Amino acid sequence: MTSENTGLDRSAEIGSVLPYLRRYARALTGSQTGGDRYAAAALEAILADSSALDPSLSVKTGLFKVLHVIWQASKVDTMDSSDDIMEGAAQKHLAKLTDNTREALLLHTIEEFDFGGVADIMGVDRDEAEHLVNVAHREMADSIAGRVLIIEDEPIIAMDLENLVGDLGHRITGIARTRDEAVKLGGADKPDLILADIRLADNSSGIDAVNDLLGQFGNLPVIFITAYPERLLTGERPEPAFLISKPYKEDQVKSAVSQAMFFSTTATLKV
């Protein structure tokens, strides 16, 4: 295989990883704009110096490592300079956490790196990576309990989500199977957090239901749990900070819910 073909293969692999790199960066910064700046900076670093992408690691792990190095070098300045009110609030919450714990938690639970991968990205040993994730779980679990609305048309999944969220100490305000039910339940008992599928029982849209509720209440944290993540990870419009693919893992849901409650905000979707 020629070096040109190798370069094309690597570019294609980077392209396939990019939506998830952007998702991670959004969750770190609390905004799509800020997250995309970091993702772009990681790509620019690789373009400027191809050796920045560690050849001993997979392309995905190496790309996340480049972003992590940039984030570590600049996050203190970012926390002091945010012009966005909600992003600024999130950064203040971030300052309360033990250093590096949230990064480790996001990498392990949302992006599904094993502890070895987290260690490679963060430049620590495997035991330290596992310790950081455990500390993050404890600190997030101490966040204030709140009210959660579940928008999900599959009864077994809805019941599982209800149990997972309840185990974290939150109260379920209701389970909606359609857009109309979601708006009705949300209006009767305002949630602090929304968990939403995209395709609902009557072919209505969970995205529309969420936007109806955001129009009524203003900014609320939203977590989409869907079998169709590609509908949201397009790069063509604002995307949610927390987007979990079905079939999900319990730790993914618990991590996203705890962080959304802790920060009282995630990026919201407008279409």
Short mmCIF file of C-alpha atoms in Angstrom, two decimals:
data_model
loop_
_atom_site.label_atom_id
_atom_site.label_comp_id
_atom_site.label_asym_id
_atom_site.label_seq_id
_atom_site.Cartn_x
_atom_site.Cartn_y
_atom_site.Cartn_z
CA MET A 1 0.00 0.00 0.00
CA THR A 2 1.39 3.42 -0.92
CA SER A 3 1.92 6.22 1.60
CA GLU A 4 -0.80 8.15 -0.21
CA ASN A 5 -3.31 5.36 0.35
CA THR A 6 -2.24 5.09 3.98
CA GLY A 7 -2.86 8.81 4.41
CA LEU A 8 -6.30 8.50 2.84
CA ASP A 9 -7.17 5.58 5.11
CA ARG A 10 -6.12 7.54 8.18
CA SER A 11 -8.11 10.58 7.06
CA ALA A 12 -11.19 8.40 6.63
CA GLU A 13 -10.71 6.93 10.10
CA ILE A 14 -10.32 10.38 11.64
CA GLY A 15 -13.51 11.43 9.87
CA SER A 16 -15.41 8.50 11.36
CA VAL A 17 -14.21 9.39 14.87
CA LEU A 18 -14.87 13.13 14.57
CA PRO A 19 -18.58 13.12 15.62
CA TYR A 20 -17.65 11.40 18.88
CA LEU A 21 -14.68 13.68 19.47
CA ARG A 22 -17.06 16.63 19.07
CA ARG A 23 -19.55 15.02 21.48
CA TYR A 24 -16.81 14.61 24.10
CA ALA A 25 -15.60 18.18 23.61
CA ARG A 26 -19.16 19.54 23.96
CA ALA A 27 -19.60 17.66 27.22
CA LEU A 28 -16.30 19.05 28.53
CA THR A 29 -17.03 22.68 27.72
CA GLY A 30 -20.80 22.79 28.21
CA SER A 31 -21.46 24.24 24.76
CA GLN A 32 -21.33 23.20 21.13
CA THR A 33 -19.41 26.31 20.10
CA GLY A 34 -16.73 25.78 22.71
CA GLY A 35 -16.54 22.06 22.06
CA ASP A 36 -16.16 22.50 18.33
CA ARG A 37 -13.29 24.93 18.91
CA TYR A 38 -11.42 22.25 20.81
CA ALA A 39 -12.18 19.56 18.22
CA ALA A 40 -10.99 21.88 15.46
CA ALA A 41 -7.83 22.68 17.42
CA ALA A 42 -7.07 18.96 17.72
CA LEU A 43 -7.42 18.50 13.96
CA GLU A 44 -5.28 21.55 13.28
CA ALA A 45 -2.56 20.21 15.59
CA ILE A 46 -2.46 16.95 13.62
CA LEU A 47 -2.38 18.77 10.28
CA ALA A 48 0.48 20.95 11.49
CA ASP A 49 2.45 17.99 12.85
CA SER A 50 1.42 14.46 11.95
CA SER A 51 3.55 13.08 14.80
CA ALA A 52 1.07 14.63 17.23
CA LEU A 53 -1.08 11.56 16.54
CA ASP A 54 0.69 8.89 18.61
CA PRO A 55 1.48 6.00 16.20
CA SER A 56 1.46 3.50 19.09
CA LEU A 57 -2.25 4.13 19.69
CA SER A 58 -5.35 3.60 17.59
CA VAL A 59 -6.43 6.63 15.58
CA LYS A 60 -9.43 7.13 17.89
CA THR A 61 -7.40 6.96 21.09
CA GLY A 62 -4.68 9.14 19.61
CA LEU A 63 -7.13 11.79 18.46
CA PHE A 64 -8.77 11.97 21.88
CA LYS A 65 -5.31 12.23 23.43
CA VAL A 66 -4.46 15.24 21.25
CA LEU A 67 -7.69 16.95 22.31
CA HIS A 68 -7.02 16.12 25.97
CA VAL A 69 -3.58 17.73 25.85
CA ILE A 70 -5.07 20.90 24.34
CA TRP A 71 -7.90 20.91 26.90
CA GLN A 72 -5.50 20.50 29.82
CA ALA A 73 -3.34 23.35 28.57
CA SER A 74 -6.21 25.81 28.22
CA LYS A 75 -9.09 24.82 30.51
CA VAL A 76 -8.10 27.17 33.34
CA ASP A 77 -8.24 30.15 31.00
CA THR A 78 -11.54 28.88 29.58
CA MET A 79 -13.09 28.70 33.03
CA ASP A 80 -12.21 32.34 33.64
CA SER A 81 -13.29 33.72 30.28
CA SER A 82 -16.65 32.25 29.28
CA ASP A 83 -19.07 34.83 27.90
CA ASP A 84 -22.04 32.44 27.92
CA ILE A 85 -24.07 32.51 31.14
CA MET A 86 -24.97 28.82 31.12
CA GLU A 87 -21.49 27.77 30.08
CA GLY A 88 -20.03 29.97 32.80
CA ALA A 89 -22.25 28.31 35.40
CA ALA A 90 -21.15 24.89 34.21
CA GLN A 91 -17.51 25.88 34.45
CA LYS A 92 -18.01 27.01 38.05
CA HIS A 93 -19.47 23.61 38.89
CA LEU A 94 -16.55 21.98 37.11
CA ALA A 95 -14.12 23.79 39.39
CA LYS A 96 -15.67 22.00 42.38
CA LEU A 97 -14.74 18.56 41.10
CA THR A 98 -11.48 16.79 41.81
CA ASP A 99 -9.13 17.59 38.94
CA ASN A 100 -9.39 15.25 35.94
CA THR A 101 -12.27 13.19 37.33
CA ARG A 102 -14.91 14.42 34.91
CA GLU A 103 -12.66 13.87 31.91
CA ALA A 104 -12.02 10.30 33.03
CA LEU A 105 -15.72 9.67 33.66
CA LEU A 106 -16.78 10.97 30.25
CA LEU A 107 -14.11 8.98 28.47
CA HIS A 108 -15.00 5.76 30.27
CA THR A 109 -18.79 5.89 30.39
CA ILE A 110 -19.97 8.05 27.48
CA GLU A 111 -17.16 7.38 25.00
CA GLU A 112 -16.70 3.77 26.21
CA PHE A 113 -12.91 3.68 26.50
CA ASP A 114 -11.69 0.98 28.87
CA PHE A 115 -9.45 2.05 31.77
CA GLY A 116 -6.38 1.35 29.66
CA GLY A 117 -7.66 3.68 26.95
CA VAL A 118 -8.50 6.38 29.49
CA ALA A 119 -4.99 6.05 30.87
CA ASP A 120 -3.44 6.39 27.40
CA ILE A 121 -5.48 9.50 26.63
CA MET A 122 -4.88 11.21 29.97
CA GLY A 123 -1.25 10.22 30.39
CA VAL A 124 -1.73 8.34 33.66
CA ASP A 125 -1.45 4.68 34.64
CA ARG A 126 -4.43 2.35 34.53
CA ASP A 127 -4.97 2.28 38.31
CA GLU A 128 -5.07 6.08 38.42
CA ALA A 129 -7.59 6.15 35.56
CA GLU A 130 -9.86 3.74 37.44
CA HIS A 131 -9.46 5.78 40.63
CA LEU A 132 -10.44 9.00 38.84
CA VAL A 133 -13.58 7.38 37.44
CA ASN A 134 -14.57 6.07 40.88
CA VAL A 135 -14.03 9.48 42.50
CA ALA A 136 -16.14 11.11 39.78
CA HIS A 137 -18.98 8.66 40.41
CA ARG A 138 -18.96 9.52 44.10
CA GLU A 139 -18.83 13.26 43.56
CA MET A 140 -21.55 13.25 40.92
CA ALA A 141 -23.74 11.07 43.15
CA ASP A 142 -23.68 13.84 45.75
CA SER A 143 -25.40 16.25 43.36
CA ILE A 144 -28.84 17.58 44.23
CA ALA A 145 -31.72 15.22 43.45
CA GLY A 146 -34.31 16.47 40.98
CA ARG A 147 -37.34 15.69 38.83
CA VAL A 148 -36.92 13.71 35.61
CA LEU A 149 -39.34 13.31 32.70
CA ILE A 150 -38.85 10.22 30.55
CA ILE A 151 -40.02 10.31 26.93
CA GLU A 152 -39.83 6.72 25.71
CA ASP A 153 -42.38 4.55 23.91
CA GLU A 154 -40.89 1.11 24.64
CA PRO A 155 -42.31 -0.04 28.02
CA ILE A 156 -39.38 -2.24 29.04
CA ILE A 157 -36.83 0.47 28.27
CA ALA A 158 -38.96 3.10 30.01
CA MET A 159 -39.18 0.93 33.12
CA ASP A 160 -35.43 0.29 33.08
CA LEU A 161 -34.70 4.02 32.80
CA GLU A 162 -37.15 4.73 35.60
CA ASN A 163 -35.31 2.28 37.86
CA LEU A 164 -31.86 3.61 36.91
CA VAL A 165 -32.84 7.22 37.53
CA GLY A 166 -34.70 6.37 40.72
CA ASP A 167 -31.66 4.54 42.07
CA LEU A 168 -29.76 7.83 41.79
CA GLY A 169 -32.30 9.50 44.08
CA HIS A 170 -34.27 11.41 41.47
CA ARG A 171 -38.07 11.53 41.18
CA ILE A 172 -39.77 10.54 37.93
CA THR A 173 -42.46 13.06 36.98
CA GLY A 174 -43.91 10.77 34.33
CA ILE A 175 -43.29 8.54 31.33
CA ALA A 176 -44.55 9.80 27.99
CA ARG A 177 -45.00 7.63 24.89
CA THR A 178 -45.87 10.47 22.48
CA ARG A 179 -45.13 14.13 21.88
CA ASP A 180 -48.54 15.22 23.19
CA GLU A 181 -48.17 13.13 26.35
CA ALA A 182 -44.72 14.61 26.97
CA VAL A 183 -46.00 18.18 26.70
CA LYS A 184 -48.95 17.38 28.98
CA LEU A 185 -46.81 15.67 31.64
CA GLY A 186 -44.16 18.35 31.46
CA GLY A 187 -46.72 21.11 31.87
CA ALA A 188 -48.28 19.40 34.89
CA ASP A 189 -44.96 18.88 36.72
CA LYS A 190 -41.96 20.81 35.44
CA PRO A 191 -38.91 18.52 35.17
CA ASP A 192 -35.33 19.41 36.02
CA LEU A 193 -34.08 16.98 33.38
CA ILE A 194 -35.55 15.29 30.28
CA LEU A 195 -34.56 11.84 28.99
CA ALA A 196 -35.90 11.47 25.46
CA ASP A 197 -36.02 8.99 22.61
CA ILE A 198 -36.33 10.37 19.07
CA ARG A 199 -39.00 8.14 17.48
CA LEU A 200 -42.17 7.81 19.56
CA ALA A 201 -45.22 5.52 19.54
CA ASP A 202 -47.45 7.53 17.19
CA ASN A 203 -44.56 8.42 14.86
CA SER A 204 -44.26 11.78 16.54
CA SER A 205 -40.83 13.19 17.31
CA GLY A 206 -39.08 13.24 20.66
CA ILE A 207 -37.05 16.15 19.34
CA ASP A 208 -40.25 18.12 18.75
CA ALA A 209 -41.51 17.18 22.22
CA VAL A 210 -38.29 18.43 23.79
CA ASN A 211 -38.38 21.68 21.86
CA ASP A 212 -42.03 22.21 22.90
CA LEU A 213 -40.99 21.86 26.54
CA LEU A 214 -37.94 24.08 26.12
CA GLY A 215 -40.18 26.70 24.54
CA GLN A 216 -42.41 26.52 27.60
CA PHE A 217 -39.75 26.41 30.33
CA GLY A 218 -36.60 27.82 28.79
CA ASN A 219 -33.28 26.05 29.15
CA LEU A 220 -33.43 22.54 30.64
CA PRO A 221 -30.84 19.76 30.50
CA VAL A 222 -31.72 17.09 27.94
CA ILE A 223 -30.27 13.63 27.35
CA PHE A 224 -31.24 11.83 24.14
CA ILE A 225 -31.20 8.01 24.28
CA THR A 226 -31.82 6.67 20.80
CA ALA A 227 -31.17 3.92 18.30
CA TYR A 228 -30.70 6.65 15.67
CA PRO A 229 -27.74 8.77 16.90
CA GLU A 230 -26.75 9.60 13.34
CA ARG A 231 -29.83 11.85 13.11
CA LEU A 232 -28.27 14.16 15.68
CA LEU A 233 -24.54 13.74 15.04
CA THR A 234 -24.59 15.40 11.64
CA GLY A 235 -22.60 18.56 12.32
CA GLU A 236 -25.27 20.49 10.40
CA ARG A 237 -27.16 21.87 13.40
CA PRO A 238 -26.81 22.25 17.17
CA GLU A 239 -26.37 18.89 18.85
CA PRO A 240 -27.00 17.68 22.40
CA ALA A 241 -24.05 17.33 24.76
CA PHE A 242 -25.36 13.97 25.95
CA LEU A 243 -26.40 11.54 23.25
CA ILE A 244 -26.49 7.85 24.22
CA SER A 245 -26.94 5.09 21.66
CA LYS A 246 -29.23 2.14 22.16
CA PRO A 247 -28.57 -0.46 23.38
CA TYR A 248 -27.15 1.61 26.25
CA LYS A 249 -25.15 0.61 29.29
CA GLU A 250 -26.33 1.40 32.82
CA ASP A 251 -23.16 3.35 33.61
CA GLN A 252 -23.68 5.56 30.55
CA VAL A 253 -27.15 6.59 31.67
CA LYS A 254 -26.18 7.09 35.31
CA SER A 255 -23.12 9.13 34.36
CA ALA A 256 -25.05 11.39 31.98
CA VAL A 257 -27.93 11.92 34.42
CA SER A 258 -25.60 12.70 37.33
CA GLN A 259 -23.58 15.17 35.28
CA ALA A 260 -26.66 16.87 33.83
CA MET A 261 -28.09 17.33 37.32
CA PHE A 262 -24.75 18.50 38.69
CA PHE A 263 -24.28 21.12 36.01
CA SER A 264 -28.00 21.96 35.67
CA THR A 265 -27.48 22.31 31.94
CA THR A 266 -26.55 20.44 28.79
CA ALA A 267 -26.49 21.71 25.25
CA THR A 268 -30.04 21.69 23.88
CA LEU A 269 -31.23 20.78 20.42
CA LYS A 270 -33.04 23.25 18.18
CA VAL A 271 -34.32 22.14 14.79
#
